[in-house]
Short mmCIF file of C-alpha atoms in Angstrom, two decimals:
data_model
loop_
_atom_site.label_atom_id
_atom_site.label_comp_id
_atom_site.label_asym_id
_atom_site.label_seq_id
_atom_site.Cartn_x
_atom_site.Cartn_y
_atom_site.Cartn_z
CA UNK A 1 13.20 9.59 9.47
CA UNK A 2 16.10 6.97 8.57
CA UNK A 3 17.16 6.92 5.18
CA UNK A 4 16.93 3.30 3.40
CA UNK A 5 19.68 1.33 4.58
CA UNK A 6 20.01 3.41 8.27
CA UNK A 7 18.85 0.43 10.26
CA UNK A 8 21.41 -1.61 9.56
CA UNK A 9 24.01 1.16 10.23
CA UNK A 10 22.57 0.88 13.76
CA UNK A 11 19.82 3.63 13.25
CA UNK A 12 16.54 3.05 14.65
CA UNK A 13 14.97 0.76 12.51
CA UNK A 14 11.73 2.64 10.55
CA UNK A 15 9.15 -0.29 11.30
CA UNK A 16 8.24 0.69 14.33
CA UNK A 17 7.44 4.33 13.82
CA UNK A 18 5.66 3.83 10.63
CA UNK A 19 4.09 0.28 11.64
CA UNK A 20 2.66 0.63 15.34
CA UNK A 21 0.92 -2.39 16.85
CA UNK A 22 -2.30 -2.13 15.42
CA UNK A 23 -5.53 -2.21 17.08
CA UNK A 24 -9.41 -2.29 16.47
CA UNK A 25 -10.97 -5.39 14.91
CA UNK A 26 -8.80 -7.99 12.53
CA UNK A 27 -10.21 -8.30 9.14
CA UNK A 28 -10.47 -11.58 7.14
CA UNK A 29 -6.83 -12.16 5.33
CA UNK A 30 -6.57 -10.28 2.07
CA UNK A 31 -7.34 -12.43 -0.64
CA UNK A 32 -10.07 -13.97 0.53
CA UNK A 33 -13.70 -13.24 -0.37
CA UNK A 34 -14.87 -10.78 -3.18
CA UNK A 35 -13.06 -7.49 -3.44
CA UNK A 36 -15.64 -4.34 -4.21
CA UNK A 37 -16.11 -3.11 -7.62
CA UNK A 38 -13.80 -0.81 -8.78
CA UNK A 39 -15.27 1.70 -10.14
CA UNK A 40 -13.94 5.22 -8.56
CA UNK A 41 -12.48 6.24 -12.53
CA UNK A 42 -8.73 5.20 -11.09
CA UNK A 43 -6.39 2.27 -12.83
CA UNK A 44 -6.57 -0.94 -11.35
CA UNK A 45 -3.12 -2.28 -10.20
CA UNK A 46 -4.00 -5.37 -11.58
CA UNK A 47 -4.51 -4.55 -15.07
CA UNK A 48 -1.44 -2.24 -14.61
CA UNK A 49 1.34 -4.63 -14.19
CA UNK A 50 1.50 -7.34 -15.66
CA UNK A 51 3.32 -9.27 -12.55
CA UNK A 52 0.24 -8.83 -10.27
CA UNK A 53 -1.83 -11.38 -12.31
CA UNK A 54 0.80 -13.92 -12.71
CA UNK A 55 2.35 -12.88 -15.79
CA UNK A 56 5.94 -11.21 -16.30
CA UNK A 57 8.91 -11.53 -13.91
CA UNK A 58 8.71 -11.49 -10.45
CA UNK A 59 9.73 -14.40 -8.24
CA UNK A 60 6.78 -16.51 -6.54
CA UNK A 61 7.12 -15.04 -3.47
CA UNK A 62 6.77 -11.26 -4.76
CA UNK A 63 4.00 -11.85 -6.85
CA UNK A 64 2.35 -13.54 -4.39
CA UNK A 65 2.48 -10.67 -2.23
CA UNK A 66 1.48 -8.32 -5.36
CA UNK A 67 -1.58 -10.31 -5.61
CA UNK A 68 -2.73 -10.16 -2.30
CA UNK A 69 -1.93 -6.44 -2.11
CA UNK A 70 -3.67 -5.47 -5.11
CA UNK A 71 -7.31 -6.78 -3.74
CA UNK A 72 -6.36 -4.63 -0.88
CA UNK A 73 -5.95 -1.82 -3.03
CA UNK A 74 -9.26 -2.43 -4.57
CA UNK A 75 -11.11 -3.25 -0.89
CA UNK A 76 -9.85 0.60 0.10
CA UNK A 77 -10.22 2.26 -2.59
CA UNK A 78 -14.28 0.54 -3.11
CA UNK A 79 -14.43 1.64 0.74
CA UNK A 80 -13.09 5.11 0.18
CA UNK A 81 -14.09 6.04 -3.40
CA UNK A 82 -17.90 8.07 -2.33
CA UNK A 83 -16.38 9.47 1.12
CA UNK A 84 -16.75 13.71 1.52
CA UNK A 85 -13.68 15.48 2.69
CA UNK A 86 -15.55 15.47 5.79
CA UNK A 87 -16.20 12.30 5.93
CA UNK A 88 -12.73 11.30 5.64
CA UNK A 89 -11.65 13.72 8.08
CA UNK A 90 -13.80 12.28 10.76
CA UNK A 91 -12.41 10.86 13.99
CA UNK A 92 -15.04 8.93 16.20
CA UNK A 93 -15.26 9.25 20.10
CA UNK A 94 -12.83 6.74 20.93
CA UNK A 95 -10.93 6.37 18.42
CA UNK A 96 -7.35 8.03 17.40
CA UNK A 97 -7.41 8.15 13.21
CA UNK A 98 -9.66 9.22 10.74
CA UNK A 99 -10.04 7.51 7.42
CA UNK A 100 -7.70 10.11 5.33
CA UNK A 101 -5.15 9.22 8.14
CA UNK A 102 -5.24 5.79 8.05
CA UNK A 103 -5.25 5.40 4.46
CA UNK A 104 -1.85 7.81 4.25
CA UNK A 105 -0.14 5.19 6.83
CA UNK A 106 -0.68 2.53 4.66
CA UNK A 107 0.73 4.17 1.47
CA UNK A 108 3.52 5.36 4.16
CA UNK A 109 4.39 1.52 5.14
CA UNK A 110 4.49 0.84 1.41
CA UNK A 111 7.45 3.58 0.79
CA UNK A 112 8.97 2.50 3.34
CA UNK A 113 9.18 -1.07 3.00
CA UNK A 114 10.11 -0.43 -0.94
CA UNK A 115 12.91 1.75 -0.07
CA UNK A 116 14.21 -0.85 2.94
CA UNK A 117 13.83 -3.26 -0.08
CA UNK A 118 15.55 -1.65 -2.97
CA UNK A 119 17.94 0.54 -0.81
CA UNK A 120 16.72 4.16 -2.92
CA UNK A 121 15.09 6.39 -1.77
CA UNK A 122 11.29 7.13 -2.28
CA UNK A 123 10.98 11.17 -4.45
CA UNK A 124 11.08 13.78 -1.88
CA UNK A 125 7.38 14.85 -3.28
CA UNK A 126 5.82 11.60 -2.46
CA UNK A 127 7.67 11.20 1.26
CA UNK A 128 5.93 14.25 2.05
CA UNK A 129 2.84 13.66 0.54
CA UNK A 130 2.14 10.25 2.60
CA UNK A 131 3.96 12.56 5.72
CA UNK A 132 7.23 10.45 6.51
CA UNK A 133 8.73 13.91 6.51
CA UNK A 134 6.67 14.14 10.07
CA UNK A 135 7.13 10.59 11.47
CA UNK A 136 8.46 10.33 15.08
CA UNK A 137 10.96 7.59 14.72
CA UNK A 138 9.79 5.99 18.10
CA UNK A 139 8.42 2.82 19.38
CA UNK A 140 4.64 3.51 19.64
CA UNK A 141 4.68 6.95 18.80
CA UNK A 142 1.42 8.17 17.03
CA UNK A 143 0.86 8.33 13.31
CA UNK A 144 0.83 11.69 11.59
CA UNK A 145 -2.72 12.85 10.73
CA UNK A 146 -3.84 13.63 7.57
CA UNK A 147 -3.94 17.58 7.12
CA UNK A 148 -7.42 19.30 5.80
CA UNK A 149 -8.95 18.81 2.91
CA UNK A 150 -7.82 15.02 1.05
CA UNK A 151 -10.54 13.58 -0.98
CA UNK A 152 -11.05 10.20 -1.85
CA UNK A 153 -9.07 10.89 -5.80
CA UNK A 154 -6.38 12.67 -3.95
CA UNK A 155 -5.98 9.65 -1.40
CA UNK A 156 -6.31 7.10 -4.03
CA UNK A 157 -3.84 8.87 -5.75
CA UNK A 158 -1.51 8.87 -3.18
CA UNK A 159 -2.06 5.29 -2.76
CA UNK A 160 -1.34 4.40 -6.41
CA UNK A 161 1.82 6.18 -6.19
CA UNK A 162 2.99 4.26 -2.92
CA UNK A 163 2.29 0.95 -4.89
CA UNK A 164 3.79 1.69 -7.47
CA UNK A 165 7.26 1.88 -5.51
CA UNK A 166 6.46 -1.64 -3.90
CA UNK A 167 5.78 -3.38 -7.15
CA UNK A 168 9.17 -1.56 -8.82
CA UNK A 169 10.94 -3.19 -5.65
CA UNK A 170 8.94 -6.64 -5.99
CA UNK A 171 9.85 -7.00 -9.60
CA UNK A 172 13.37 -6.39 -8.72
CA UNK A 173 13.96 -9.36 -6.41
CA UNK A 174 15.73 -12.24 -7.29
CA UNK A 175 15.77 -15.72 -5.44
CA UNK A 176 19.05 -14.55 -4.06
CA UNK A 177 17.35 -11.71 -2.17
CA UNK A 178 14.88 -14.16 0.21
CA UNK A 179 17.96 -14.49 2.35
CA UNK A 180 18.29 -10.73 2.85
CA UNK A 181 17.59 -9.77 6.84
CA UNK A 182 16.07 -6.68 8.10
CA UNK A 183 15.50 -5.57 11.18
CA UNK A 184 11.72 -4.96 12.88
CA UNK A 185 12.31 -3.25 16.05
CA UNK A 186 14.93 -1.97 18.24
CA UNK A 187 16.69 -4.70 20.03
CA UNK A 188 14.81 -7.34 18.05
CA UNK A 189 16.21 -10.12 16.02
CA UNK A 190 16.43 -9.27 12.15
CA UNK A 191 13.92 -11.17 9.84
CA UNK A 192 13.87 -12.23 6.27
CA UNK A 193 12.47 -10.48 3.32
CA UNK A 194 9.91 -12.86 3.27
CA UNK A 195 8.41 -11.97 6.81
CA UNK A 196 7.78 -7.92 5.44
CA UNK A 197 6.18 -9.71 2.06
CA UNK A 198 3.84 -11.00 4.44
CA UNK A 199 3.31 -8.50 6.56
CA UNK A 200 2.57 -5.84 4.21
CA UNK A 201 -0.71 -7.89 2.95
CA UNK A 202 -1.27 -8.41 6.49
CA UNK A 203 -1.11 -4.64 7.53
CA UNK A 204 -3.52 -2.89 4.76
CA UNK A 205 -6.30 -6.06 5.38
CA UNK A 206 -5.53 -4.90 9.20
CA UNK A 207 -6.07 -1.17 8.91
CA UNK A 208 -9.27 -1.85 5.80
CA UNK A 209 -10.90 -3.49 9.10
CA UNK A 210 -10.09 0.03 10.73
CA UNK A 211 -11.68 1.86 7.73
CA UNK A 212 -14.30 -0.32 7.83
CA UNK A 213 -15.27 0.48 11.19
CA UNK A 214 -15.38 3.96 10.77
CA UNK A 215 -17.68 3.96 8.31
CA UNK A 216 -20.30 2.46 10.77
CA UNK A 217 -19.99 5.46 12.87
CA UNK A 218 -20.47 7.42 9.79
CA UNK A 219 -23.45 5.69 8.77
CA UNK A 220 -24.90 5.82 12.76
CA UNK A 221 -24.28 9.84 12.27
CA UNK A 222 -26.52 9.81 9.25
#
């Protein structure tokens, strides 16, 4: 796994093994429509930092993106919060992911982007926990799966953590910083901060569509 700041060194940039094309059915954009209560006992985001609700000091641009990430917070963690272990764990005919796996690629594509952002490294503890420590650094190459045993708390958890790195790196930006470059995929033209501050929203509303689909299988199984 490249270390933040690798890719421009010439190292294989980290979007492409953490961020495969995605696939399955497209969700609304995040932001729109009413997120589901939150009421699985964990802190909402929102109430957390002050930034997400249009207060303190982040640029336009990164609270934006804070704002529209923090509904997806809430949408996964609503769909999530009553799963089993077993539940999350389950992969339908067909399909390549289970829940628990999913949900651990989206807190891994939040580490990553912070660290790409901020240039520091995520703690070792929480790169394992969200399994960069067993990405493939490839084009396409499959997402880790979630090992045995994650609950809904300990996935939430995990999630919380991972956002809490983004907004640290959001809150850090400076006008100055929208003309940063970084690059997507090997070979491929650099792009702007501002394209991964819109692709981040884009990529948990993506993979809550995934989540969402699951649980239909679930509830056919019933």
């Amino acid at each position: 796994m490249p270390t933040p700041g690798a890719a421009a060194a010439g190292a294989a940039p980290v979007w492409e093994s953490v961020c495969p094309p995605v696939s399955g059915p497209m969700p609304a954009a995040a932001g729109r429509g009413r997120a589901p209560e939150d009421s699985d006992g964990g802190p909402r985001i929102e109430s957390q930092h002050p930034c997400s609700q249009g207060g303190g000091t982040m640029i336009a641009e990164a609270r934006t993106c804070s704002e529209q990430l923090a509904f997806g917070l809430r949408t996964i963690q609503g769909a999530i919060r009553d799963l089993t272990p077993e539940q999350l764990a389950f992969v339908p005919p067909g399909l390549a992911n289970s829940i628990a796996t999913l949900v651990l690629h989206v807190a891994a594509t939040e580490v990553v982007v912070a660290e790409q952002i901020s240039g520091r490294q995520a703690a070792e503890d929480l790169r394992r926990a969200v399994l960069l420590d067993r990405y493939t650094p490839a084009p396409g190459a499959p997402i880790p799966a979630a090992g045995p045993g994650e609950t809904a708390a300990s996935l939430i958890g995990k999630l919380q953590r991972a956002r809490a790195e983004v907004l640290a790196a959001l809150e850090a930006l400076t006008p100055a910083d929208l003309e940063r470059t970084f690059p997507f995929r090997p070979g491929g033209r650099p792009q702007p901060l501002t394209f991964f501050l819109h692709l981040l929203p884009f990529h948990i509303a993506s993979h809550y569509g995934q989540i969402a689909l699951i649980k239909r299988f679930l509830r056919q199984d019933a």
